[in-house]
mmCIF file of C-alpha atoms in Angstrom:
data_model
loop_
_atom_site.group_PDB
_atom_site.id
_atom_site.type_symbol
_atom_site.label_atom_id
_atom_site.label_comp_id
_atom_site.label_asym_id
_atom_site.label_seq_id
_atom_site.Cartn_x
_atom_site.Cartn_y
_atom_site.Cartn_z
ATOM 1 C CA MET A 1 -8.250 -30.761 -6.272
ATOM 2 C CA THR A 2 -7.261 -27.386 -6.962
ATOM 3 C CA ASN A 3 -3.711 -27.597 -8.481
ATOM 4 C CA ALA A 4 -0.942 -26.143 -7.088
ATOM 5 C CA ALA A 5 -0.189 -22.865 -8.791
ATOM 6 C CA PRO A 6 3.214 -22.296 -10.668
ATOM 7 C CA THR A 7 4.839 -19.509 -8.827
ATOM 8 C CA THR A 8 7.048 -16.482 -9.946
ATOM 9 C CA THR A 9 10.523 -15.484 -8.058
ATOM 10 C CA PRO A 10 11.092 -11.806 -8.186
ATOM 11 C CA ARG A 11 14.191 -10.598 -9.063
ATOM 12 C CA PRO A 12 16.997 -9.950 -6.514
ATOM 13 C CA VAL A 13 16.326 -6.109 -5.185
ATOM 14 C CA PRO A 14 19.386 -3.851 -6.293
ATOM 15 C CA GLY A 15 21.132 -2.873 -2.867
ATOM 16 C CA ASP A 16 20.034 0.881 -3.449
ATOM 17 C CA THR A 17 16.359 0.206 -3.209
ATOM 18 C CA PRO A 18 14.342 2.152 -0.951
ATOM 19 C CA SER A 19 13.240 0.256 2.398
ATOM 20 C CA ASP A 20 9.905 1.390 1.936
ATOM 21 C CA ARG A 21 9.196 0.082 -1.585
ATOM 22 C CA SER A 22 6.173 -2.610 -1.472
ATOM 23 C CA LEU A 23 6.523 -5.944 -3.162
ATOM 24 C CA ALA A 24 3.559 -4.951 -5.666
ATOM 25 C CA HIS A 25 5.653 -2.304 -7.145
ATOM 26 C CA ARG A 26 8.566 -4.843 -7.401
ATOM 27 C CA LEU A 27 6.717 -7.601 -8.860
ATOM 28 C CA ARG A 28 4.971 -5.000 -11.453
ATOM 29 C CA ALA A 29 8.287 -3.695 -12.547
ATOM 30 C CA ASP A 30 9.187 -7.682 -13.019
ATOM 31 C CA GLY A 31 6.508 -7.324 -15.281
ATOM 32 C CA ALA A 32 3.748 -8.937 -13.387
ATOM 33 C CA THR A 33 0.962 -6.916 -14.449
ATOM 34 C CA SER A 34 -1.586 -8.777 -13.231
ATOM 35 C CA VAL A 35 -0.498 -7.298 -9.717
ATOM 36 C CA LYS A 36 -2.843 -4.350 -9.680
ATOM 37 C CA ILE A 37 -1.998 -1.502 -7.647
ATOM 38 C CA GLY A 38 -4.808 0.270 -6.072
ATOM 39 C CA CYS A 39 -5.451 1.627 -2.729
ATOM 40 C CA GLU A 40 -1.857 0.914 -1.293
ATOM 41 C CA GLU A 41 -3.312 0.766 2.095
ATOM 42 C CA GLY A 42 -4.251 -2.979 2.352
ATOM 43 C CA ALA A 43 -7.967 -2.466 2.071
ATOM 44 C CA CYS A 44 -8.871 -3.140 -1.554
ATOM 45 C CA GLY A 45 -7.081 -6.079 -2.117
ATOM 46 C CA ALA A 46 -6.155 -5.712 -5.880
ATOM 47 C CA CYS A 47 -2.691 -6.420 -5.486
ATOM 48 C CA THR A 48 -3.343 -9.657 -3.517
ATOM 49 C CA VAL A 49 -0.500 -12.415 -4.212
ATOM 50 C CA LEU A 50 0.116 -15.592 -2.640
ATOM 51 C CA VAL A 51 3.284 -15.868 -0.561
ATOM 52 C CA GLY A 52 3.794 -19.170 1.028
ATOM 53 C CA GLY A 53 0.333 -20.276 0.182
ATOM 54 C CA GLU A 54 -1.044 -17.193 2.013
ATOM 55 C CA PRO A 55 -2.857 -14.505 0.245
ATOM 56 C CA LEU A 56 -1.070 -11.008 1.237
ATOM 57 C CA PRO A 57 -1.712 -7.386 0.336
ATOM 58 C CA SER A 58 1.690 -7.113 -1.394
ATOM 59 C CA CYS A 59 1.215 -3.452 -1.720
ATOM 60 C CA LEU A 60 2.100 -3.759 2.322
ATOM 61 C CA VAL A 61 4.818 -5.965 1.868
ATOM 62 C CA PRO A 62 8.441 -4.602 2.242
ATOM 63 C CA ALA A 63 10.232 -5.404 -1.163
ATOM 64 C CA TRP A 64 13.021 -6.593 0.750
ATOM 65 C CA ARG A 65 11.287 -9.223 2.853
ATOM 66 C CA HIS A 66 10.097 -11.628 0.350
ATOM 67 C CA SER A 67 12.825 -13.217 -2.130
ATOM 68 C CA GLY A 68 11.235 -16.479 -2.434
ATOM 69 C CA PRO A 69 8.471 -17.395 -4.742
ATOM 70 C CA VAL A 70 5.687 -15.625 -5.251
ATOM 71 C CA THR A 71 2.292 -16.514 -6.998
ATOM 72 C CA THR A 72 0.443 -13.772 -8.842
ATOM 73 C CA ALA A 73 -3.137 -14.078 -10.413
ATOM 74 C CA ALA A 74 -1.979 -14.460 -13.631
ATOM 75 C CA GLU A 75 -0.295 -18.049 -12.794
ATOM 76 C CA VAL A 76 -3.164 -18.549 -10.187
ATOM 77 C CA ALA A 77 -5.466 -18.471 -13.435
ATOM 78 C CA ALA A 78 -3.549 -20.874 -15.457
ATOM 79 C CA THR A 79 -4.398 -23.520 -13.019
ATOM 80 C CA PRO A 80 -7.143 -25.709 -13.830
ATOM 81 C CA PHE A 81 -9.268 -24.578 -10.649
ATOM 82 C CA GLY A 82 -8.176 -21.009 -11.602
ATOM 83 C CA HIS A 83 -8.993 -21.004 -14.939
ATOM 84 C CA HIS A 84 -12.582 -22.627 -13.989
ATOM 85 C CA LEU A 85 -13.475 -19.855 -11.606
ATOM 86 C CA ALA A 86 -12.319 -17.281 -13.682
ATOM 87 C CA ARG A 87 -14.762 -18.561 -16.302
ATOM 88 C CA SER A 88 -17.408 -18.733 -13.329
ATOM 89 C CA LEU A 89 -16.740 -15.139 -12.312
ATOM 90 C CA ALA A 90 -17.240 -13.836 -16.251
ATOM 91 C CA ASP A 91 -20.332 -16.606 -16.516
ATOM 92 C CA HIS A 92 -22.048 -14.550 -13.433
ATOM 93 C CA GLY A 93 -21.380 -11.441 -14.340
ATOM 94 C CA GLY A 94 -18.955 -11.055 -11.469
ATOM 95 C CA LEU A 95 -16.780 -8.492 -12.782
ATOM 96 C CA GLN A 96 -17.401 -5.304 -14.842
ATOM 97 C CA CYS A 97 -14.206 -3.275 -14.673
ATOM 98 C CA GLY A 98 -12.210 -5.988 -13.985
ATOM 99 C CA PHE A 99 -9.658 -4.182 -11.623
ATOM 100 C CA CYS A 100 -10.523 -6.212 -8.518
ATOM 101 C CA THR A 101 -10.725 -9.360 -10.260
ATOM 102 C CA PRO A 102 -6.873 -10.729 -10.117
ATOM 103 C CA GLY A 103 -6.760 -10.175 -6.385
ATOM 104 C CA ILE A 104 -10.155 -11.764 -5.629
ATOM 105 C CA LEU A 105 -8.977 -14.874 -7.937
ATOM 106 C CA VAL A 106 -5.934 -15.528 -5.876
ATOM 107 C CA THR A 107 -7.762 -15.278 -2.485
ATOM 108 C CA MET A 108 -10.427 -17.576 -3.685
ATOM 109 C CA VAL A 109 -7.956 -19.953 -4.931
ATOM 110 C CA ALA A 110 -6.075 -20.008 -1.499
ATOM 111 C CA LEU A 111 -9.466 -20.348 0.371
ATOM 112 C CA VAL A 112 -10.023 -23.589 -1.445
ATOM 113 C CA GLU A 113 -6.873 -24.564 -1.066
ATOM 114 C CA SER A 114 -7.257 -24.498 2.341
ATOM 115 C CA THR A 115 -11.112 -25.028 2.888
ATOM 116 C CA PRO A 116 -12.064 -27.451 -0.020
ATOM 117 C CA SER A 117 -15.608 -27.248 0.995
ATOM 118 C CA ALA A 118 -15.859 -23.619 1.541
ATOM 119 C CA GLY A 119 -19.216 -22.508 1.700
ATOM 120 C CA VAL A 120 -21.193 -18.552 1.168
ATOM 121 C CA ASP A 121 -20.006 -17.655 4.743
ATOM 122 C CA ASP A 122 -16.474 -18.486 4.060
ATOM 123 C CA VAL A 123 -16.573 -16.877 0.508
ATOM 124 C CA ARG A 124 -17.951 -13.648 1.957
ATOM 125 C CA ASN A 125 -15.431 -13.750 5.157
ATOM 126 C CA ALA A 126 -12.647 -13.970 2.523
ATOM 127 C CA LEU A 127 -14.260 -10.974 0.547
ATOM 128 C CA ARG A 128 -13.718 -8.946 3.039
ATOM 129 C CA SER A 129 -10.179 -8.499 2.057
ATOM 130 C CA HIS A 130 -11.444 -6.708 -1.018
ATOM 131 C CA LEU A 131 -13.232 -3.828 -2.326
ATOM 132 C CA CYS A 132 -15.215 -4.375 -5.619
ATOM 133 C CA ARG A 133 -17.144 -1.011 -6.736
ATOM 134 C CA CYS A 134 -18.712 -2.790 -9.699
ATOM 135 C CA THR A 135 -20.808 -5.591 -8.718
ATOM 136 C CA GLY A 136 -21.930 -5.447 -5.138
ATOM 137 C CA TYR A 137 -20.576 -8.612 -4.475
ATOM 138 C CA ARG A 138 -23.449 -10.890 -4.641
ATOM 139 C CA ALA A 139 -22.701 -12.183 -8.544
ATOM 140 C CA ILE A 140 -19.154 -12.706 -7.319
ATOM 141 C CA VAL A 141 -20.415 -14.709 -4.072
ATOM 142 C CA ASP A 142 -22.473 -16.882 -6.464
ATOM 143 C CA ALA A 143 -19.400 -17.344 -9.039
ATOM 144 C CA VAL A 144 -17.374 -18.783 -6.451
ATOM 145 C CA VAL A 145 -19.845 -20.847 -4.922
ATOM 146 C CA THR A 146 -20.810 -22.330 -8.217
ATOM 147 C CA ALA A 147 -17.054 -22.865 -9.206
ATOM 148 C CA ILE A 148 -16.532 -24.870 -5.957
ATOM 149 C CA GLU A 149 -19.563 -26.892 -6.486
ATOM 150 C CA THR A 150 -18.836 -27.584 -10.371
ATOM 151 C CA ARG A 151 -15.088 -28.179 -10.222
ATOM 152 C CA SER A 152 -13.983 -31.255 -11.519
ATOM 153 C CA MET B 1 23.392 1.798 7.751
ATOM 154 C CA ASN B 2 26.089 -0.575 8.321
ATOM 155 C CA PRO B 3 25.755 -0.943 12.186
ATOM 156 C CA SER B 4 29.388 -1.799 14.100
ATOM 157 C CA VAL B 5 27.363 -2.859 17.102
ATOM 158 C CA GLY B 6 24.899 -5.685 16.288
ATOM 159 C CA GLY B 7 22.630 -6.216 13.576
ATOM 160 C CA ARG B 8 23.226 -7.886 10.116
ATOM 161 C CA PRO B 9 24.615 -5.517 7.694
ATOM 162 C CA SER B 10 22.204 -4.615 4.619
ATOM 163 C CA SER B 11 22.012 -6.377 1.581
ATOM 164 C CA GLU B 12 19.900 -6.656 -1.490
ATOM 165 C CA GLY B 13 17.706 -3.686 -0.237
ATOM 166 C CA ARG B 14 17.143 -5.871 2.948
ATOM 167 C CA PRO B 15 17.480 -3.573 6.004
ATOM 168 C CA PRO B 16 19.785 -4.814 9.089
ATOM 169 C CA ALA B 17 18.002 -7.623 11.413
ATOM 170 C CA ALA B 18 18.925 -7.330 14.997
ATOM 171 C CA GLY B 19 20.182 -10.774 16.616
ATOM 172 C CA SER B 20 19.018 -9.491 19.770
ATOM 173 C CA LEU B 21 17.006 -7.228 21.861
ATOM 174 C CA THR B 22 20.003 -5.687 23.294
ATOM 175 C CA GLU B 23 21.360 -5.103 19.653
ATOM 176 C CA ALA B 24 18.081 -3.751 18.557
ATOM 177 C CA MET B 25 17.808 -1.248 21.058
ATOM 178 C CA VAL B 26 21.327 0.380 20.237
ATOM 179 C CA LEU B 27 19.692 0.340 16.683
ATOM 180 C CA VAL B 28 16.491 2.000 17.808
ATOM 181 C CA GLU B 29 18.603 4.640 19.819
ATOM 182 C CA ARG B 30 20.740 5.250 16.418
ATOM 183 C CA GLY B 31 17.287 6.435 14.907
ATOM 184 C CA ALA B 32 16.165 2.956 13.439
ATOM 185 C CA THR B 33 12.649 2.560 12.776
ATOM 186 C CA PRO B 34 11.422 -0.751 13.985
ATOM 187 C CA ILE B 35 9.517 -2.940 11.377
ATOM 188 C CA SER B 36 7.845 -6.365 11.902
ATOM 189 C CA GLY B 37 4.553 -7.235 9.654
ATOM 190 C CA GLY B 38 4.832 -3.905 8.105
ATOM 191 C CA ALA B 39 1.045 -3.161 7.656
ATOM 192 C CA ALA B 40 1.166 0.226 9.590
ATOM 193 C CA LEU B 41 4.522 1.567 8.291
ATOM 194 C CA MET B 42 4.257 0.293 4.622
ATOM 195 C CA SER B 43 0.444 1.911 4.305
ATOM 196 C CA ARG B 44 -0.316 4.969 2.651
ATOM 197 C CA ALA B 45 -3.051 5.834 5.409
ATOM 198 C CA PHE B 46 -0.630 6.210 8.059
ATOM 199 C CA PRO B 47 2.701 8.334 8.489
ATOM 200 C CA GLY B 48 5.117 5.988 6.574
ATOM 201 C CA VAL B 49 8.608 5.317 6.524
ATOM 202 C CA ARG B 50 10.609 8.161 4.742
ATOM 203 C CA PRO B 51 12.441 7.223 1.599
ATOM 204 C CA GLY B 52 15.813 6.725 2.895
ATOM 205 C CA GLY B 53 14.911 6.296 6.308
ATOM 206 C CA THR B 54 16.885 3.541 8.083
ATOM 207 C CA LEU B 55 14.376 0.434 8.962
ATOM 208 C CA LEU B 56 15.000 -2.346 11.525
ATOM 209 C CA ASP B 57 13.561 -5.885 10.985
ATOM 210 C CA LEU B 58 12.340 -7.006 14.136
ATOM 211 C CA THR B 59 11.319 -10.416 12.860
ATOM 212 C CA PRO B 60 14.565 -12.761 13.491
ATOM 213 C CA LEU B 61 13.812 -11.490 17.334
ATOM 214 C CA GLY B 62 10.898 -14.142 17.568
ATOM 215 C CA LEU B 63 8.936 -12.062 19.618
ATOM 216 C CA GLU B 64 5.906 -14.329 18.760
ATOM 217 C CA THR B 65 4.726 -15.861 22.257
ATOM 218 C CA LEU B 66 0.905 -16.400 22.200
ATOM 219 C CA ALA B 67 0.193 -17.427 25.892
ATOM 220 C CA PRO B 68 -2.368 -15.230 27.230
ATOM 221 C CA PRO B 69 -2.189 -13.421 29.116
ATOM 222 C CA GLU B 70 1.523 -13.092 27.770
ATOM 223 C CA LEU B 71 1.395 -12.019 24.180
ATOM 224 C CA GLY B 72 4.742 -11.032 22.211
ATOM 225 C CA ALA B 73 4.788 -8.219 20.181
ATOM 226 C CA GLY B 74 5.408 -10.107 16.961
ATOM 227 C CA VAL B 75 2.327 -12.026 17.114
ATOM 228 C CA THR B 76 0.008 -11.235 14.249
ATOM 229 C CA LEU B 77 -3.433 -9.981 14.779
ATOM 230 C CA SER B 78 -4.847 -13.127 12.834
ATOM 231 C CA ARG B 79 -3.306 -15.428 15.519
ATOM 232 C CA LEU B 80 -4.819 -13.421 18.050
ATOM 233 C CA ALA B 81 -8.165 -13.334 16.332
ATOM 234 C CA ASP B 82 -7.935 -17.493 15.780
ATOM 235 C CA ASP B 83 -6.543 -18.316 19.255
ATOM 236 C CA GLY B 84 -9.329 -20.239 21.057
ATOM 237 C CA ASP B 85 -8.020 -19.452 24.467
ATOM 238 C CA LEU B 86 -8.146 -16.050 23.790
ATOM 239 C CA GLU B 87 -11.552 -16.152 22.567
ATOM 240 C CA ARG B 88 -12.988 -18.092 26.049
ATOM 241 C CA ARG B 89 -11.035 -16.149 28.560
ATOM 242 C CA TRP B 90 -10.355 -12.623 27.161
ATOM 243 C CA PRO B 91 -13.389 -12.468 24.468
ATOM 244 C CA ALA B 92 -13.646 -8.371 24.191
ATOM 245 C CA VAL B 93 -9.968 -8.665 23.145
ATOM 246 C CA SER B 94 -10.305 -11.657 20.535
ATOM 247 C CA GLN B 95 -13.523 -9.934 19.238
ATOM 248 C CA ALA B 96 -11.849 -6.560 18.581
ATOM 249 C CA ALA B 97 -8.725 -8.647 16.902
ATOM 250 C CA ARG B 98 -11.353 -10.036 14.505
ATOM 251 C CA MET B 99 -12.831 -6.670 13.556
ATOM 252 C CA THR B 100 -9.238 -5.182 12.883
ATOM 253 C CA ALA B 101 -8.908 -4.466 9.401
ATOM 254 C CA ASN B 102 -9.442 -7.380 7.076
ATOM 255 C CA PRO B 103 -8.118 -10.900 7.098
ATOM 256 C CA ALA B 104 -5.303 -10.041 4.693
ATOM 257 C CA VAL B 105 -4.247 -7.249 6.552
ATOM 258 C CA ARG B 106 -4.329 -9.288 9.932
ATOM 259 C CA ARG B 107 -2.256 -11.773 8.264
ATOM 260 C CA LEU B 108 0.481 -9.034 8.386
ATOM 261 C CA ALA B 109 0.008 -6.644 11.180
ATOM 262 C CA THR B 110 1.414 -7.331 14.526
ATOM 263 C CA LEU B 111 0.411 -6.754 17.962
ATOM 264 C CA GLY B 112 3.414 -4.851 18.752
ATOM 265 C CA GLY B 113 3.193 -2.803 15.765
ATOM 266 C CA THR B 114 -0.517 -2.079 16.383
ATOM 267 C CA VAL B 115 0.518 -0.964 19.884
ATOM 268 C CA ALA B 116 3.705 1.066 18.760
ATOM 269 C CA ALA B 117 1.492 2.861 16.018
ATOM 270 C CA LYS B 118 -0.612 4.015 18.648
ATOM 271 C CA LEU B 119 -3.473 4.965 16.106
ATOM 272 C CA PRO B 120 -6.700 6.473 17.724
ATOM 273 C CA THR B 121 -9.047 4.271 15.405
ATOM 274 C CA SER B 122 -7.568 1.267 16.875
ATOM 275 C CA ASP B 123 -9.852 -1.623 17.892
ATOM 276 C CA LEU B 124 -7.803 -3.341 20.094
ATOM 277 C CA ALA B 125 -6.865 -0.212 22.352
ATOM 278 C CA ALA B 126 -10.288 0.085 24.242
ATOM 279 C CA ALA B 127 -10.508 -4.151 24.411
ATOM 280 C CA LEU B 128 -6.892 -4.069 26.226
ATOM 281 C CA ALA B 129 -7.633 -0.923 28.220
ATOM 282 C CA CYS B 130 -10.575 -3.082 29.905
ATOM 283 C CA HIS B 131 -8.422 -5.547 31.153
ATOM 284 C CA GLY B 132 -6.184 -3.359 32.445
ATOM 285 C CA ALA B 133 -3.416 -4.665 30.105
ATOM 286 C CA ARG B 134 -0.049 -3.750 30.125
ATOM 287 C CA VAL B 135 2.470 -2.510 27.438
ATOM 288 C CA GLU B 136 5.852 -4.162 27.862
ATOM 289 C CA ILE B 137 8.345 -1.737 26.489
ATOM 290 C CA LEU B 138 12.726 -2.319 26.586
ATOM 291 C CA THR B 139 14.599 1.073 26.961
ATOM 292 C CA ARG B 140 18.131 1.715 27.559
ATOM 293 C CA GLY B 141 17.414 1.343 31.144
ATOM 294 C CA GLY B 142 16.196 -2.203 30.770
ATOM 295 C CA THR B 143 12.298 -3.906 30.322
ATOM 296 C CA SER B 144 9.415 -1.769 32.108
ATOM 297 C CA SER B 145 5.411 -1.718 31.790
ATOM 298 C CA LEU B 146 2.697 0.830 31.692
ATOM 299 C CA PRO B 147 -0.860 0.702 31.363
ATOM 300 C CA VAL B 148 -1.980 0.630 27.764
ATOM 301 C CA GLU B 149 -4.020 4.015 28.109
ATOM 302 C CA GLU B 150 -1.166 5.600 29.224
ATOM 303 C CA TYR B 151 1.177 4.388 26.462
ATOM 304 C CA TRP B 152 -1.449 5.389 23.718
ATOM 305 C CA ALA B 153 -1.730 8.928 25.222
ATOM 306 C CA ASP B 154 1.722 9.628 25.479
ATOM 307 C CA ASP B 155 3.004 10.903 22.303
ATOM 308 C CA ALA B 156 6.428 12.071 22.933
ATOM 309 C CA GLY B 157 7.574 11.452 26.547
ATOM 310 C CA ARG B 158 8.791 7.850 26.176
ATOM 311 C CA GLY B 159 12.036 8.286 24.143
ATOM 312 C CA PRO B 160 13.545 5.422 22.139
ATOM 313 C CA HIS B 161 12.131 2.231 22.995
ATOM 314 C CA LEU B 162 10.876 -1.298 21.439
ATOM 315 C CA VAL B 163 7.350 -2.552 22.194
ATOM 316 C CA VAL B 164 8.347 -5.994 23.124
ATOM 317 C CA GLY B 165 4.936 -7.592 24.561
ATOM 318 C CA VAL B 166 1.592 -7.183 26.098
ATOM 319 C CA ASP B 167 0.582 -8.713 29.489
ATOM 320 C CA LEU B 168 -3.303 -8.950 29.155
ATOM 321 C CA GLY B 169 -4.173 -9.250 32.772
ATOM 322 C CA ALA B 170 -6.856 -10.933 34.161
ATOM 323 C CA PRO B 171 -9.090 -12.844 32.063
ATOM 324 C CA ALA B 172 -12.965 -11.862 32.449
ATOM 325 C CA PRO B 173 -16.327 -11.904 30.097
ATOM 326 C CA GLY B 174 -16.657 -9.230 28.021
ATOM 327 C CA ALA B 175 -17.832 -8.263 24.366
ATOM 328 C CA TYR B 176 -16.552 -5.592 22.145
ATOM 329 C CA ARG B 177 -18.664 -3.502 19.972
ATOM 330 C CA ARG B 178 -17.766 -0.734 17.128
ATOM 331 C CA VAL B 179 -19.340 1.407 14.679
ATOM 332 C CA ALA B 180 -17.574 2.447 11.482
ATOM 333 C CA GLY B 181 -18.635 4.730 8.357
ATOM 334 C CA ARG B 182 -19.823 1.380 6.344
ATOM 335 C CA HIS B 183 -20.146 -2.057 6.594
ATOM 336 C CA GLY B 184 -17.042 -4.072 6.604
ATOM 337 C CA PRO B 185 -13.653 -2.978 7.167
ATOM 338 C CA ALA B 186 -13.343 0.779 7.712
ATOM 339 C CA PRO B 187 -11.742 2.942 10.423
ATOM 340 C CA ALA B 188 -14.141 3.249 13.468
ATOM 341 C CA ILE B 189 -15.834 6.030 14.238
ATOM 342 C CA ALA B 190 -16.552 4.793 17.916
ATOM 343 C CA THR B 191 -15.658 1.600 19.651
ATOM 344 C CA VAL B 192 -16.816 0.292 23.178
ATOM 345 C CA ALA B 193 -15.602 -2.677 25.200
ATOM 346 C CA ALA B 194 -16.723 -4.125 28.420
ATOM 347 C CA ILE B 195 -15.906 -6.611 30.672
ATOM 348 C CA ARG B 196 -17.667 -8.167 33.744
ATOM 349 C CA SER B 197 -15.212 -7.967 37.051
ATOM 350 C CA GLY B 198 -17.333 -9.359 39.797
ATOM 351 C CA ASN B 199 -20.123 -7.642 40.188
ATOM 352 C CA ASP B 200 -19.099 -4.564 38.271
ATOM 353 C CA LEU B 201 -18.434 -3.723 34.817
ATOM 354 C CA VAL B 202 -15.653 -2.021 33.327
ATOM 355 C CA MET B 203 -16.009 -0.157 30.076
ATOM 356 C CA TRP B 204 -13.747 1.835 27.658
ATOM 357 C CA ALA B 205 -14.273 3.867 24.578
ATOM 358 C CA GLY B 206 -12.016 4.035 21.635
ATOM 359 C CA ALA B 207 -11.588 6.264 18.363
ATOM 360 C CA CYS B 208 -12.929 8.849 20.311
ATOM 361 C CA GLY B 209 -9.653 10.502 21.267
ATOM 362 C CA ARG B 210 -6.148 9.940 20.814
ATOM 363 C CA ALA B 211 -6.317 7.299 23.590
ATOM 364 C CA PRO B 212 -9.203 5.227 25.205
ATOM 365 C CA LEU B 213 -11.546 6.916 27.186
ATOM 366 C CA ARG B 214 -12.978 5.373 30.437
ATOM 367 C CA VAL B 215 -16.897 5.230 30.396
ATOM 368 C CA ASP B 216 -19.087 5.320 33.600
ATOM 369 C CA PRO B 217 -20.850 2.072 33.214
ATOM 370 C CA THR B 218 -23.866 3.692 35.025
ATOM 371 C CA THR B 219 -24.449 6.965 33.191
ATOM 372 C CA LEU B 220 -22.476 5.673 29.821
ATOM 373 C CA ALA B 221 -20.520 9.040 29.597
ATOM 374 C CA THR B 222 -16.830 9.670 29.543
ATOM 375 C CA ALA B 223 -15.163 11.753 31.872
ATOM 376 C CA ILE B 224 -13.365 13.480 28.791
ATOM 377 C CA PRO B 225 -15.541 14.744 26.305
ATOM 378 C CA PRO B 226 -15.069 12.278 22.674
ATOM 379 C CA VAL B 227 -13.025 14.499 20.006
ATOM 380 C CA SER B 228 -14.962 16.299 17.020
ATOM 381 C CA ASP B 229 -13.353 15.798 14.029
ATOM 382 C CA ARG B 230 -14.354 15.283 10.215
ATOM 383 C CA ARG B 231 -15.856 12.043 10.667
ATOM 384 C CA ALA B 232 -18.150 12.536 13.627
ATOM 385 C CA SER B 233 -18.969 15.292 16.063
ATOM 386 C CA SER B 234 -18.385 14.906 19.975
ATOM 387 C CA THR B 235 -22.132 14.852 20.389
ATOM 388 C CA HIS B 236 -22.616 11.962 17.725
ATOM 389 C CA ARG B 237 -19.911 10.110 19.186
ATOM 390 C CA ALA B 238 -21.083 10.507 22.741
ATOM 391 C CA ARG B 239 -24.437 9.077 21.686
ATOM 392 C CA LEU B 240 -22.906 5.831 19.749
ATOM 393 C CA ILE B 241 -21.099 5.444 23.119
ATOM 394 C CA ARG B 242 -24.303 5.250 25.114
ATOM 395 C CA ALA B 243 -25.742 3.210 22.296
ATOM 396 C CA LEU B 244 -23.057 0.538 22.378
ATOM 397 C CA GLY B 245 -22.521 0.643 25.895
ATOM 398 C CA THR B 246 -26.223 -0.061 26.686
ATOM 399 C CA GLU B 247 -26.004 -2.956 24.416
ATOM 400 C CA LEU B 248 -22.996 -4.464 26.442
ATOM 401 C CA LYS B 249 -24.610 -3.994 29.672
ATOM 402 C CA GLU B 250 -27.602 -5.644 28.415
ATOM 403 C CA LEU B 251 -25.482 -8.474 27.323
ATOM 404 C CA LEU B 252 -23.079 -8.772 30.320
ATOM 405 C CA THR B 253 -25.520 -8.284 33.107
#
């Protein structure tokens, strides 16, 4: 049981918004600072949010495309499992600078939502959407697997 | 932009969305840039949409047919990668889809966008060429199709058009291999796809030039030398093609 995350709905986009403005920039302009702007190429995963329950790199999503609910890392972290996973990441040294952590948190909560019995291979595959330059990934995998095994 | 012929008018930052292919074609001829998933157009890694440029949202057209060999332009790479029929009957294409970018990008990126972007480093190009796949395009004159490698090679001569689908060609046993600068998602330096057609092998290389290059399955060489650029020399790429081609020959014969 991961407990559905609350969602945030971005404010309507002004009519003169450039059509190539990304959802990531729009969410940050709305105060959602847990959405990190990294590579803006969809490679680093720092800006990952849930749209319709799917983790997407919000830097590649046009702002105009989604006016509906979006779940950011801050909202994911406020759920019981999200908080449990964040605690596990801290306990296992699964972060150092922490810039990649919000996106990873979003992706892993979505993974457990879709695959409650996710194992090491599932976690590693999901991590392919993220770059972490501090940990070498092993501690992140350990933290996620432990969080899955010990969730209530 | 507020088109007088077709397309819903823009509101709240949303670009016009075509209600039919005919409407879409009119807007494309007026210079609109078609957008579906947005993965290539929004990325800083690729030539992007200029601020103030006009986009045309293709998603309402529902070009999402996934009935191999017929594939709609709106099918996401994620759906391609997960499709069991594709994996069993067009394994080289399935493997190439699974090795494109990362899982999150594949949820956004569409087949049509991938083809229309004609990125030289595309994973799909060589795999599609192996099967003799054809790109289905719509122009003012109607619908037509042409081989994938021809579409990739032609930079400017096509004129205003829309990629509406891909005909995969005949199914065949096959496989796909790639080499990149690092482990994990990264643009390929060289790719090789091969299929078994009767007693013969058909082999193509990707990421070695603007368009995929045919590989002689006996010599494992390309008729046109691979390109040299900042990431690898022509000689290095030729060696990679031989190494990947050898692996695929052993696998498929």
